[in-house]
XYZ file of C-alpha atoms in Angstrom:
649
model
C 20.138 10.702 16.846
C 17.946 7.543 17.800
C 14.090 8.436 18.720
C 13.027 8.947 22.420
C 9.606 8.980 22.946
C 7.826 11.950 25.202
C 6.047 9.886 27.080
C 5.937 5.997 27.264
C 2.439 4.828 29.336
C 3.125 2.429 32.219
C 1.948 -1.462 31.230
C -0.748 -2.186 34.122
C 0.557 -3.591 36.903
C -1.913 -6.962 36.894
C -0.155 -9.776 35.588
C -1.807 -13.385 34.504
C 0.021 -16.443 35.623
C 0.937 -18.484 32.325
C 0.569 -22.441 32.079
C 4.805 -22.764 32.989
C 4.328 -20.450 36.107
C 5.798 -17.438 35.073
C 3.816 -14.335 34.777
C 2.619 -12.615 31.630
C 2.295 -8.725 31.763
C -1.669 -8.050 30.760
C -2.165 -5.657 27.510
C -2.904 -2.358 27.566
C -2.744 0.477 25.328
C 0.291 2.175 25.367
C 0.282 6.262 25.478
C 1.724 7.234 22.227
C 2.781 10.564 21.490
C -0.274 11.816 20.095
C -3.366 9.897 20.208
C -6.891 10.327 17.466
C -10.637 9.583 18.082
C -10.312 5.803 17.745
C -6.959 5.037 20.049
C -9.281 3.587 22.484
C -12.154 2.289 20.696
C -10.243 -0.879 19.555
C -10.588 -3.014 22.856
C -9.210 -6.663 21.988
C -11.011 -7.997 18.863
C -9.624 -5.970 15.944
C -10.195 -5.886 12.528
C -13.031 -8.606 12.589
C -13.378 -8.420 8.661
C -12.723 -10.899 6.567
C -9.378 -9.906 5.390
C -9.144 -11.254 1.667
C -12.349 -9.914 0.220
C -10.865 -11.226 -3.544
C -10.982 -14.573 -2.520
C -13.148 -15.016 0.483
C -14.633 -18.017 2.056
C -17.344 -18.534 4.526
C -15.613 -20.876 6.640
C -13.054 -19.189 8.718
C -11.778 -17.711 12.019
C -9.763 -14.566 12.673
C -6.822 -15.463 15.197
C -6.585 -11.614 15.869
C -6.750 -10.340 19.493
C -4.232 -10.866 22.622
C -0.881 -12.980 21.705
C 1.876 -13.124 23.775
C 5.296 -11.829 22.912
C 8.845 -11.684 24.010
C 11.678 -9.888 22.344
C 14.861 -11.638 21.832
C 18.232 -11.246 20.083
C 18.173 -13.960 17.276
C 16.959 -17.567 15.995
C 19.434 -18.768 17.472
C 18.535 -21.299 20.454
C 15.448 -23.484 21.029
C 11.865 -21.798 20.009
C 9.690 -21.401 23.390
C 7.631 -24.281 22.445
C 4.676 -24.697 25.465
C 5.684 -20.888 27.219
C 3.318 -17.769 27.101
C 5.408 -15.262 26.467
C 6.006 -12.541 29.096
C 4.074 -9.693 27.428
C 0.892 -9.439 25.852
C 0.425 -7.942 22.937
C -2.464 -7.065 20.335
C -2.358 -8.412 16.735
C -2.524 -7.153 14.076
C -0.177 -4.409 15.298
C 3.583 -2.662 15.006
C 5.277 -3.499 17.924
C 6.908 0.262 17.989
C 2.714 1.784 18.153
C 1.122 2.431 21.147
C -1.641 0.133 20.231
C 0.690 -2.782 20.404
C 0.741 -2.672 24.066
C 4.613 -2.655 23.907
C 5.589 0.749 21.765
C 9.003 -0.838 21.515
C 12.280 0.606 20.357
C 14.548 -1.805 18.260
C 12.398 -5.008 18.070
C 14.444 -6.900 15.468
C 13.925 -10.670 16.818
C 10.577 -11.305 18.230
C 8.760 -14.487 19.421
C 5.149 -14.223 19.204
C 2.321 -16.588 20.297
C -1.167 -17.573 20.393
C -3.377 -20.746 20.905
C -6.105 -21.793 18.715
C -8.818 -24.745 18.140
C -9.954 -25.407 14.757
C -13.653 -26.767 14.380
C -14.763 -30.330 14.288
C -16.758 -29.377 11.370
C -13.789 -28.663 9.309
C -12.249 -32.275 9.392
C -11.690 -33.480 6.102
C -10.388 -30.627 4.434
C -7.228 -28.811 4.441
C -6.726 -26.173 6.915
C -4.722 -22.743 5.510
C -3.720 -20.552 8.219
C -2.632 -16.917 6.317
C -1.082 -13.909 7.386
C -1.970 -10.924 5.869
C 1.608 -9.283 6.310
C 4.489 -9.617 8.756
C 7.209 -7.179 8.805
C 9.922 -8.444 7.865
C 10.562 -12.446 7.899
C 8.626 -15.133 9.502
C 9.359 -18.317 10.870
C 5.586 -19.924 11.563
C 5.654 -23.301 14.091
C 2.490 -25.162 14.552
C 2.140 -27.679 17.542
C 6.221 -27.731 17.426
C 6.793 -28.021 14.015
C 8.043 -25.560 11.208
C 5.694 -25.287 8.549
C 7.008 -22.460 6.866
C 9.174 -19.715 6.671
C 8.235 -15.723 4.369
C 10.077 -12.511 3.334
C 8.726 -9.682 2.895
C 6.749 -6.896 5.432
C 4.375 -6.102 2.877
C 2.973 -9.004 1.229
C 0.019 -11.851 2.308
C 0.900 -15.605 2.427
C -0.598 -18.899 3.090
C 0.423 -22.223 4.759
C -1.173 -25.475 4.936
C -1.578 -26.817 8.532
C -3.682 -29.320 7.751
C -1.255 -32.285 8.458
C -0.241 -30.183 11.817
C -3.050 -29.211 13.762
C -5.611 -31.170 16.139
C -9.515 -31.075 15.848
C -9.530 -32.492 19.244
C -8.009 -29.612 21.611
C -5.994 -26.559 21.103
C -3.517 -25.978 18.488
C -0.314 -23.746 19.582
C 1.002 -21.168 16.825
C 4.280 -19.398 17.734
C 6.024 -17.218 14.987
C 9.328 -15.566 15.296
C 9.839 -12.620 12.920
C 13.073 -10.958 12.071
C 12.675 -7.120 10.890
C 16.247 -5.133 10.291
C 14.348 -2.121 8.957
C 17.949 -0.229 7.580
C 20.358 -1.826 10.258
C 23.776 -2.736 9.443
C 24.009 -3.682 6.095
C 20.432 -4.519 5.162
C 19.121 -2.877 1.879
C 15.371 -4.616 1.946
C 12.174 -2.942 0.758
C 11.113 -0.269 3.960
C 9.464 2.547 2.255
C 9.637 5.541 4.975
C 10.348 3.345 7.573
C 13.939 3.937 9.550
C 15.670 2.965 13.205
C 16.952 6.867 12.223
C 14.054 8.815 12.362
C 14.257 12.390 10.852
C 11.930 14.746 9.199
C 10.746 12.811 6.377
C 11.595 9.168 7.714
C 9.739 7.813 10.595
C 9.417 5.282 13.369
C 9.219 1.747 11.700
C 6.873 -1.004 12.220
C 8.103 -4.485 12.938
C 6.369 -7.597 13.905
C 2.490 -9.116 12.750
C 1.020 -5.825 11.139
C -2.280 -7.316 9.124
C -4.829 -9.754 9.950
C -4.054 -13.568 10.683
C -7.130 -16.253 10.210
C -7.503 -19.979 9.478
C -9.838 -20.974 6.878
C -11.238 -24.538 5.768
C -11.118 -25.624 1.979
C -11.086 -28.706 0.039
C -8.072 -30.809 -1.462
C -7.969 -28.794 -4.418
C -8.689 -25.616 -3.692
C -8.474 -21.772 -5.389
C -5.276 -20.221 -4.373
C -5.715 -17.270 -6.682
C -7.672 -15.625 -8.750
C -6.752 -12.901 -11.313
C -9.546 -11.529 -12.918
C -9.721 -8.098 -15.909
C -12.862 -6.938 -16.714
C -12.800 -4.486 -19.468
C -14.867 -1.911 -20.703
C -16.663 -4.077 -23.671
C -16.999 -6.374 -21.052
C -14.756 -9.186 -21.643
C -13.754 -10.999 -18.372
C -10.146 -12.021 -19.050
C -10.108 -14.504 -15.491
C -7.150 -17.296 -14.174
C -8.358 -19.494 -11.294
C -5.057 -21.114 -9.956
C -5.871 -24.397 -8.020
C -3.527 -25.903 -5.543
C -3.446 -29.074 -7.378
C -2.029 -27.506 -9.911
C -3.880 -29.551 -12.389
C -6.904 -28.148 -15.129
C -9.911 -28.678 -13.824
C -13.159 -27.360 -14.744
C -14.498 -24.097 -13.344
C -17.746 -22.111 -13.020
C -17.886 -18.602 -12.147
C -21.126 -16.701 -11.611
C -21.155 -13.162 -11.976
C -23.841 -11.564 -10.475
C -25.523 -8.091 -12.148
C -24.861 -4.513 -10.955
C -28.062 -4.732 -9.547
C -27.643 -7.790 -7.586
C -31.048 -9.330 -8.867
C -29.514 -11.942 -10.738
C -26.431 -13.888 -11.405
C -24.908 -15.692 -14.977
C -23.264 -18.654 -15.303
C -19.980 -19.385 -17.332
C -17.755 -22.024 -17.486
C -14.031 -22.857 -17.929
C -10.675 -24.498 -16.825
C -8.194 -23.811 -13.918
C -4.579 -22.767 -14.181
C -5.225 -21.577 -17.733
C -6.644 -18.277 -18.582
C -10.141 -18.171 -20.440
C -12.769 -15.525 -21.291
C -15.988 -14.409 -21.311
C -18.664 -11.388 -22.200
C -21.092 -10.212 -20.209
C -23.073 -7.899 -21.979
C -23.191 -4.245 -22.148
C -21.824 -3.826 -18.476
C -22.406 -0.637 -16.340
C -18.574 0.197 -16.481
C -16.531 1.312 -13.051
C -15.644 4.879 -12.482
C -14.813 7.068 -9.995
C -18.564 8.658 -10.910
C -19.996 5.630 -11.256
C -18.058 2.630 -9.210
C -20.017 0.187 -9.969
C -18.807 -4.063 -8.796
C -20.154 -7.003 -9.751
C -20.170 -9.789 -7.277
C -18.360 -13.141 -8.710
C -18.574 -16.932 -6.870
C -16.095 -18.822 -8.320
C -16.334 -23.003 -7.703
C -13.720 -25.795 -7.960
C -14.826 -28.914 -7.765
C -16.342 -29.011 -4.125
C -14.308 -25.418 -3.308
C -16.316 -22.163 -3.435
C -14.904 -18.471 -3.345
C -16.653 -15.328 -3.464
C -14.727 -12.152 -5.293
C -15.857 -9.258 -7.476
C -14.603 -7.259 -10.507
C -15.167 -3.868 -12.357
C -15.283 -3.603 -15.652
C -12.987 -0.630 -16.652
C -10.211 0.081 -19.362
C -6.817 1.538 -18.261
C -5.011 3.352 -21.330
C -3.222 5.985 -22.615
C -3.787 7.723 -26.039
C -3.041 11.027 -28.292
C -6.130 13.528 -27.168
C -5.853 16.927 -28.570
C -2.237 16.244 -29.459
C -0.909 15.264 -25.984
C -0.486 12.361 -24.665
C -3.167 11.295 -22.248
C -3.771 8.840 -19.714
C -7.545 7.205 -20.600
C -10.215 5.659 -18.510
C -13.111 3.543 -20.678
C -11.563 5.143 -23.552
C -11.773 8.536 -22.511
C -8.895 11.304 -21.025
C -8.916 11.460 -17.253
C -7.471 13.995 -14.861
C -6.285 12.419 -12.129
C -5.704 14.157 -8.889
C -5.116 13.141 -5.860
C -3.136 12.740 -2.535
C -0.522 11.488 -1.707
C -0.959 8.911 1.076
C 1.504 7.500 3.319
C -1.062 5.459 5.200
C 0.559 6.428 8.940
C -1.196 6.558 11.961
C -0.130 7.873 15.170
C -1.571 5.350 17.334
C -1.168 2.010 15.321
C 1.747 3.607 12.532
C 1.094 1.019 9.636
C -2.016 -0.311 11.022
C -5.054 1.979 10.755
C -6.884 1.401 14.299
C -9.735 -0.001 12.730
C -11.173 -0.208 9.042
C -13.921 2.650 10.180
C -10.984 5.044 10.932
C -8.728 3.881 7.397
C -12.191 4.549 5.638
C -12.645 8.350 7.041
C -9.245 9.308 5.360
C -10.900 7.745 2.026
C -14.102 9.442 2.838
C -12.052 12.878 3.088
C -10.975 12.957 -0.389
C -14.082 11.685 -1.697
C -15.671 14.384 -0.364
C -13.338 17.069 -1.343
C -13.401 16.063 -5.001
C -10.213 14.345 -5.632
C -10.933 10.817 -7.625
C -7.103 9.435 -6.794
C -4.643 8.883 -4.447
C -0.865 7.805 -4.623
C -0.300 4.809 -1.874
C 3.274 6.562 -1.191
C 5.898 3.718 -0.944
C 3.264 1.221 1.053
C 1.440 -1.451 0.726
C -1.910 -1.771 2.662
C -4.242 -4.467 3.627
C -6.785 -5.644 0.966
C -9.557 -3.970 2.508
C -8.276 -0.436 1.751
C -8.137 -1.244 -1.666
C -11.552 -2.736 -1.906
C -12.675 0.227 0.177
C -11.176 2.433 -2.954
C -13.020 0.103 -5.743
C -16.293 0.727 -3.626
C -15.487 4.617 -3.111
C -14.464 4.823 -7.045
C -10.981 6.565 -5.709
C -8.006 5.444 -8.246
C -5.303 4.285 -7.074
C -1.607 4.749 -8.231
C 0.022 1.900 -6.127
C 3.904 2.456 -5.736
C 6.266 -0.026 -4.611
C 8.096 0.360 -1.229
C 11.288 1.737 -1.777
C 14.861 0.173 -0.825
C 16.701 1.967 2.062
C 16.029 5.638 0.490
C 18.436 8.702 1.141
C 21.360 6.644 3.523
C 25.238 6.701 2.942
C 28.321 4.322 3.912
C 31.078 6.472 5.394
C 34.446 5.045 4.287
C 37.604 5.022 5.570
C 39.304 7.867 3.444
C 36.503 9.983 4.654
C 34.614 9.766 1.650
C 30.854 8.501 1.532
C 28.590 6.893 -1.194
C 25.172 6.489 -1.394
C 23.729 2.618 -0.348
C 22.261 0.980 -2.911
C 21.393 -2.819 -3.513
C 24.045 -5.538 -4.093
C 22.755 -8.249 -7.403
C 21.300 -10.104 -4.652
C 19.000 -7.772 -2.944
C 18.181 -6.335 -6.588
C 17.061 -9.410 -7.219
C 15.227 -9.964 -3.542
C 13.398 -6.410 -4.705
C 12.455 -7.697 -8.364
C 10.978 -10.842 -6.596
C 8.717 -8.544 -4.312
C 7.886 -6.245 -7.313
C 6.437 -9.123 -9.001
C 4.650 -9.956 -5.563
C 3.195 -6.824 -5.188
C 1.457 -6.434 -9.013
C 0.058 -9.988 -8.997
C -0.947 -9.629 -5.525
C -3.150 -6.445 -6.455
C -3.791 -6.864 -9.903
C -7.079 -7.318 -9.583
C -8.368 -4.782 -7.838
C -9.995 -2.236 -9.904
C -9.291 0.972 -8.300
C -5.759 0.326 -9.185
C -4.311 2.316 -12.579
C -0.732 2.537 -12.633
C 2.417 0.935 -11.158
C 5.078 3.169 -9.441
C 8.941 1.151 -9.798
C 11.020 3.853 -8.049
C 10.399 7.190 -5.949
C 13.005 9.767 -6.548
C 16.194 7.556 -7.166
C 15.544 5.991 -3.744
C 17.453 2.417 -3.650
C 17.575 2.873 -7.703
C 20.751 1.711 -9.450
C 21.884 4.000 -11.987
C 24.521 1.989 -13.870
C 22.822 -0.158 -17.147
C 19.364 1.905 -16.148
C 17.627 -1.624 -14.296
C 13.983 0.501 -15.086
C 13.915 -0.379 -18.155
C 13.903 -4.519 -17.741
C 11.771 -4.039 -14.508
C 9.169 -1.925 -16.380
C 9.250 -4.821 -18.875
C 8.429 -7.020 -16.569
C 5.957 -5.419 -14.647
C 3.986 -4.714 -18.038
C 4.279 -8.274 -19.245
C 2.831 -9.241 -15.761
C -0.351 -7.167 -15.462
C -0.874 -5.505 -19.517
C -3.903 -3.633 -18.102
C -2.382 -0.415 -16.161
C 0.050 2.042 -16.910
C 3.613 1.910 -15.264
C 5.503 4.987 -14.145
C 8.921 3.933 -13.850
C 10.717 6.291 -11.828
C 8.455 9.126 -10.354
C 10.344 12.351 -9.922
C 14.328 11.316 -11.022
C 16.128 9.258 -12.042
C 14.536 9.449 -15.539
C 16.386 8.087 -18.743
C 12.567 7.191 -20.372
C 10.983 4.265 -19.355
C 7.810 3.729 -18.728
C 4.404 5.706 -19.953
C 4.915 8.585 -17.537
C 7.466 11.928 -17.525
C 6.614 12.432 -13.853
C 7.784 15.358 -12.488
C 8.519 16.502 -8.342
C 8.852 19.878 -7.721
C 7.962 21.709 -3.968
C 5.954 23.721 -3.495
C 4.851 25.144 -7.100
C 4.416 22.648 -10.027
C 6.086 21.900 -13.350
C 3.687 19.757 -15.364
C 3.821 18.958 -18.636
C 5.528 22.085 -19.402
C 8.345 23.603 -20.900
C 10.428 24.802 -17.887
C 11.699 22.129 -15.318
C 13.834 22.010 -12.061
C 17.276 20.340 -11.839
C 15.575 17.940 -9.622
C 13.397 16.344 -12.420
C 14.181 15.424 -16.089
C 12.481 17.782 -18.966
C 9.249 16.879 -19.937
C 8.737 14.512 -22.123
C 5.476 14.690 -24.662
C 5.683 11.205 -26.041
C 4.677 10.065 -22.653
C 1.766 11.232 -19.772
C 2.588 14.850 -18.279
C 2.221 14.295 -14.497
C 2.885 15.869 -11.256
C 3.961 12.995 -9.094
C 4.456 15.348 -5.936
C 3.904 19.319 -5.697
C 2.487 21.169 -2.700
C 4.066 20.095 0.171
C 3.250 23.451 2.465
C 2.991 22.867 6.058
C 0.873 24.987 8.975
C 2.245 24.218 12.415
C -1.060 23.558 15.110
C -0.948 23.798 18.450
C 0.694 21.179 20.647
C -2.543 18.505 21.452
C -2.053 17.902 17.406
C 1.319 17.177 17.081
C 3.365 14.097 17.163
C 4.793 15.219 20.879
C 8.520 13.727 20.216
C 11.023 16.671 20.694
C 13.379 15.466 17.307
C 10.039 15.270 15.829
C 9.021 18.953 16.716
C 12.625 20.339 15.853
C 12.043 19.532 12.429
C 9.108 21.042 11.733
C 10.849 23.916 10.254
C 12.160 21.607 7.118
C 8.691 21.891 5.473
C 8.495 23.094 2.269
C 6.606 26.016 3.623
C 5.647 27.083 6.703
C 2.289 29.490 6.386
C 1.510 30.751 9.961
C -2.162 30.803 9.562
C -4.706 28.546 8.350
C -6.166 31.338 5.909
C -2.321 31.599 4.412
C -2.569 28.118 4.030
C -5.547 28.325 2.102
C -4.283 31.155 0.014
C -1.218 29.599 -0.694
C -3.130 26.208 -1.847
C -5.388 28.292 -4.381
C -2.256 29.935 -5.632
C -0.805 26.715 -6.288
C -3.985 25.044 -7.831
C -4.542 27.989 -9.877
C -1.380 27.231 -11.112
C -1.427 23.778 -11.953
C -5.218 25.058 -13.747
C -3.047 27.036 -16.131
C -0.337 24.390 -17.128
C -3.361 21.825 -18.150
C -5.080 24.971 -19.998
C -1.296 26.040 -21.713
C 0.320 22.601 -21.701
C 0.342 19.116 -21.631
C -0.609 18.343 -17.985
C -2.528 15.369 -17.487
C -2.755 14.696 -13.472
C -1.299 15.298 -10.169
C -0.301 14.297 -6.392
C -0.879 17.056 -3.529
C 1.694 16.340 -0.817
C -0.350 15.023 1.333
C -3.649 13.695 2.887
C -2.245 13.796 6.600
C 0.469 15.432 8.728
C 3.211 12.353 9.555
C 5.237 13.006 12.489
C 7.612 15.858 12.283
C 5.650 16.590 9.160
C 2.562 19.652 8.902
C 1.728 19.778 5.519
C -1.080 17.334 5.496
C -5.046 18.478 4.664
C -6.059 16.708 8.312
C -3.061 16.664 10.887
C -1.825 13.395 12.344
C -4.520 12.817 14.769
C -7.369 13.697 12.184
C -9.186 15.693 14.419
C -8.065 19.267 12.333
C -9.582 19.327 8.338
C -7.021 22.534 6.848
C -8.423 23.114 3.741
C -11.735 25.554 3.242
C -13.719 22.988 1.499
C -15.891 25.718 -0.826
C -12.285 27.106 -1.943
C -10.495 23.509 -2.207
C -13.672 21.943 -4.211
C -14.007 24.777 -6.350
C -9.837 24.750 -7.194
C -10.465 20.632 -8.086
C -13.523 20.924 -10.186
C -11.801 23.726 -11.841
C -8.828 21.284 -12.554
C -11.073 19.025 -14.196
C -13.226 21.564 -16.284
C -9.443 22.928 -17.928
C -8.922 19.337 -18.844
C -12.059 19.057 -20.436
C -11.464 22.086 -22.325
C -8.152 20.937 -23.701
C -9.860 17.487 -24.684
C -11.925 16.636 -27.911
C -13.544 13.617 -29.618
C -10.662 13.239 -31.990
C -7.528 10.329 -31.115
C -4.593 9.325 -32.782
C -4.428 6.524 -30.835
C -5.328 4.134 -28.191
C -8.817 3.776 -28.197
C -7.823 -0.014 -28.728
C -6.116 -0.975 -25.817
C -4.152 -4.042 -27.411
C -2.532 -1.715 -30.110
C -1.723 1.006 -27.045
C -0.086 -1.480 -25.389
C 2.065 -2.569 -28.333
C 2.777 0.624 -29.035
C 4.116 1.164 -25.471
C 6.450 -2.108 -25.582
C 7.466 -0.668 -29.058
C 9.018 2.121 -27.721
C 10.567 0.432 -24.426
C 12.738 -1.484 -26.503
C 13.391 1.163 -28.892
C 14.472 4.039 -25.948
């Protein structure tokens, strides 16, 4: 069945008259079926931040705010060079949200545009207009020419202008984006996004989700930066320059204090190192940053680090993941990052922050970004919060079948090419995020979804994604299919869990004790609310009843949570249980089972009871720990010990 919307608000009436004659429909927020407490605080400058806050310069302009838009049926034809298109629309936004100002259904081809000047001040350098993602493909045009064309919906890139704009007047951008989602015969990475929406899959986002800006910077500029700081305070740093040439390089790091700053030197496009010493390291107690200002030639970024050690290690005689050396319990949400008003795109960063602030103040120190990818400023929100982050990547087409003609149907899964398409955008997403601190472990695949079986891929992906960022932990394939790659035995299991221990569910592999115990998913139990909370879309509502768990009142719902806390408390005390992921921070759609419900205006859990149950999680940890290791208080023989045994499963 194909989602109908309860209610779709009228656009206003007023139109503007555009430059060709023809009229272009103002913006205005669009009712969508459930609002929150910021759907009409965002007026028409979003998300003024600077978007990049890893590489940020001083000279730039956010081209967020009223575009126009038209939808359209393919490429094919002549681009609408000169036209304002007939609808307005807000950007950053999903043109299926109610934010949007369209709430569309089915926008696969869309032409968007906008008008810009760049300042007289910048003439002379090169001029780098950046998205910070577009769902799915984009075809960018400046001032009638193509400059350059990007997969991928979750993933920022960059494209000179410089030989394309004027200084002297206004500059016309126009970008036509493609976004199947899981039509025809598309297998692309969508994570819970689907033109089929049912109870776990839900209404997709298409079009320009995340911030778009133009920035000034010299000739040779910094294009990226990947930066480790670890926990004896070695800075392992690569500045990549556009010339592509080695250049010399300063970088100041400034001290947790901010009273001072340090100069080192070294060389582009080659990695070098440094000590600063005895740094205040990064926790989620103690998340302490260090500002950096990096300088190329006549180029200056700003960024920032943490100095923090990822690894695993034998504690007590079980495997254990390790933070600065030491066993961590990691416990957290798991976040899907939806929003009833904006879907992908949080309304603003205040409201993206409360969710954070939530789980801060409940006492988790993690969350699981659940098959998303999210704009840079959640993650720095996370380094500044000290919440860790295990970052999945977004799944191919999950859970979908091909009917065939003898009646028989198989499960869709990626041909060589779009395997390959996905191990392009895997690499994307680790060196694109690499160097955020909050970040401690790589997901590959959720529950099978879009995994091949046949010749067990995991293994040469988890390969790769260790050879590309050594610092984290990878979890290969969280819940099934597991054949033992990876530094995880991840286990799912609704609603009680099954960590670490020796008793498992035909829906998850044994444990394994040469790698981490963890409960990728558990929980899951739902409480319906009252109508004014729920997403009001009738499929929606009929399928609330596929919860895990329904309790009927919010005091069942809190009994049932201790009950299940209490029992995860008793496989870290009796087993080998090292972490674990509460399904989930919010309700999504047809979906109750969330700590706040969709619109955030309804906290479930008793916070006395649901703090107590958390520090208790950490205090049986403690008690299983001691001073003694085996192993991997050296990171560099951990992770040669964890390459060892990926080529010798």
């Amino acid at each position: 069945m194909r989602l109908r919307t309860a209610f779709f608000g009228p656009l206003l009436a007023t139109a503007t008259l555009a430059q060709n004659g023809t009229k272009s429909t103002k913006y205005a927020v669009q009712t969508p079926p459930l609002t929150t407490n910021w759907t009409y605080t965002v007026g028409t400058n979003p998300w003024p931040e600077y978007p990049r806050p890893q590489l940020a310069r001083s000279d730039w302009q956010s081209l967020n705010g009223i575009w126009t838009y038209q939808n359209t049926t393919s490429l094919n034809g002549t681009p609408p060079f000169g036209q304002v298109l007939p609808n307005e629309v807000l950007i950053p936004s999903c043109l299926e949200s109610g934010l949007s100002g369209i709430q569309g259904e089915y926008t696969i081809y869309s032409w968007f545009r906008t008008s810009f000047t760049v300042p007289s001040s910048w003439a002379g350098r090169q001029v780098l207009l950046n998205f910070g993602a577009v769902d799915y493909e984009a075809t960018v045009y400046v001032n009638g020419n193509n400059i350059g064309f990007n997969r991928g919906g979750y993933f920022r890139f960059e494209l000179d202008a410089t030989n394309y704009v004027s200084f002297n007047g206004t500059n016309e951008l126009l970008v036509f984006v493609h976004d199947p989602t899981d039509s025809g015969d598309y297998v692309i990475p969508i994570g819970k996004q689907t033109l089929r929406q049912s109870h776990i899959f839900y209404r997709p986002c298409s079009g320009i989700w995340q911030s778009v800006w133009i920035e000034a910077a010299a000739a040779n500029h910094i294009i990226q930066l990947d930066v480790d700081a670890n926990m004896y305070g070695t800075v392992n740093i690569t500045v990549y320059s556009s010339g592509e040439s080695q250049s010399p390089v300063q970088i100041l790091v400034g001290s947790a204090n901010g009273s001072s700053a340090t100069a080192y030197n070294g060389t582009s496009d080659v990695p070098f190192q440094f000590t600063v010493p005895s740094p205040k390291l990064w926790s989620p107690d103690s998340p302490t940053l260090y500002n950096l200002t990096v300088i190329l030639g006549t180029d200056q970024v700003t960024s920032y680090t943490g100095f923090r050690t990822i690894s695993k290690g034998v504690v007590g005689g079980v495997v254990r993941p390790l933070l600065n050396g030491e066993f961590i319990f990691m416990f957290g949400t798991l976040d899907q990052g939806f929003w009833p008003d904006g879907l992908y795109t949080p309304p603003s960063r205040d409201a993206m922050v409360y969710d954070l602030e939530v789980l801060k103040s409940l006492g988790f120190n993690m969350l699981r970004k659940h098959i998303k990818v999210e704009t840079q400023l959640f993650y720095q929100a996370c380094d500044q919060m000290g919440l860790l982050v295990i970052q999945d990547m977004p799944s191919l087409r999950p859970l979908q079948d091909y009917f065939l003609s003898n009646c028989t149907s198989e499960t869709i899964l990626p041909d060589p090419a779009q395997q390959a398409e996905f191990d392009r955008q895997l690499d994307i997403l680790v060196n694109q995020h690499k160097s955020f601190p909050s970040i401690v472990t790589w997901i590959i695949y959720n529950e099978g979804w879009g995994q091949v079986i046949a010749g067990y891929p995991e293994f040469g992906l988890t390969d790769r994604v260790m050879q590309l960022d050594p610092t984290r932990l990878v979890d290969s394939t969280s819940g099934w299919y597991d054949h033992g790659a990876g530094d995880y035995s991840d286990n799912h299991h609704y609603a009680n869990p099954q960590c670490g221990t020796p008793f498992y569910s035909i829906e998850s592999s044994p444990f394994d004790p040469s790698r981490i115990g963890f409960q990728g998913e558990f929980g899951g139990i739902g409480q319906n609310v009252s109508i004014e909370h729920l997403w009001n879309v009738q499929q929606a509502i009929n399928g609330i009843n596929q919860t895990y768990e329904i309790d009927e009142t919010i005091d069942a719902w809190n009994y049932r949570s201790h009950a299940l806390l209490t029992e995860l408390k008793d496989q870290t005390n009796l087993f080998s249980c090292s972490g674990g992921v509460w399904t989930q921070t919010t309700d999504v759609e047809g979906e109750v089972n969330g700590l706040l419900t969709y619109d955030r205006r309804v906290l479930r859990p008793n916070v006395t009871q649901w703090k107590a149950d958390i520090q208790a999680l950490y205090d049986a940890a403690a008690s299983r720990s001691n001073s003694s290791m085996t192993f991997g208080t050296d990171y560099g023989y951990d992770r040669a010990y964890r390459i060892r045994d990926l080529f010798w499963k």
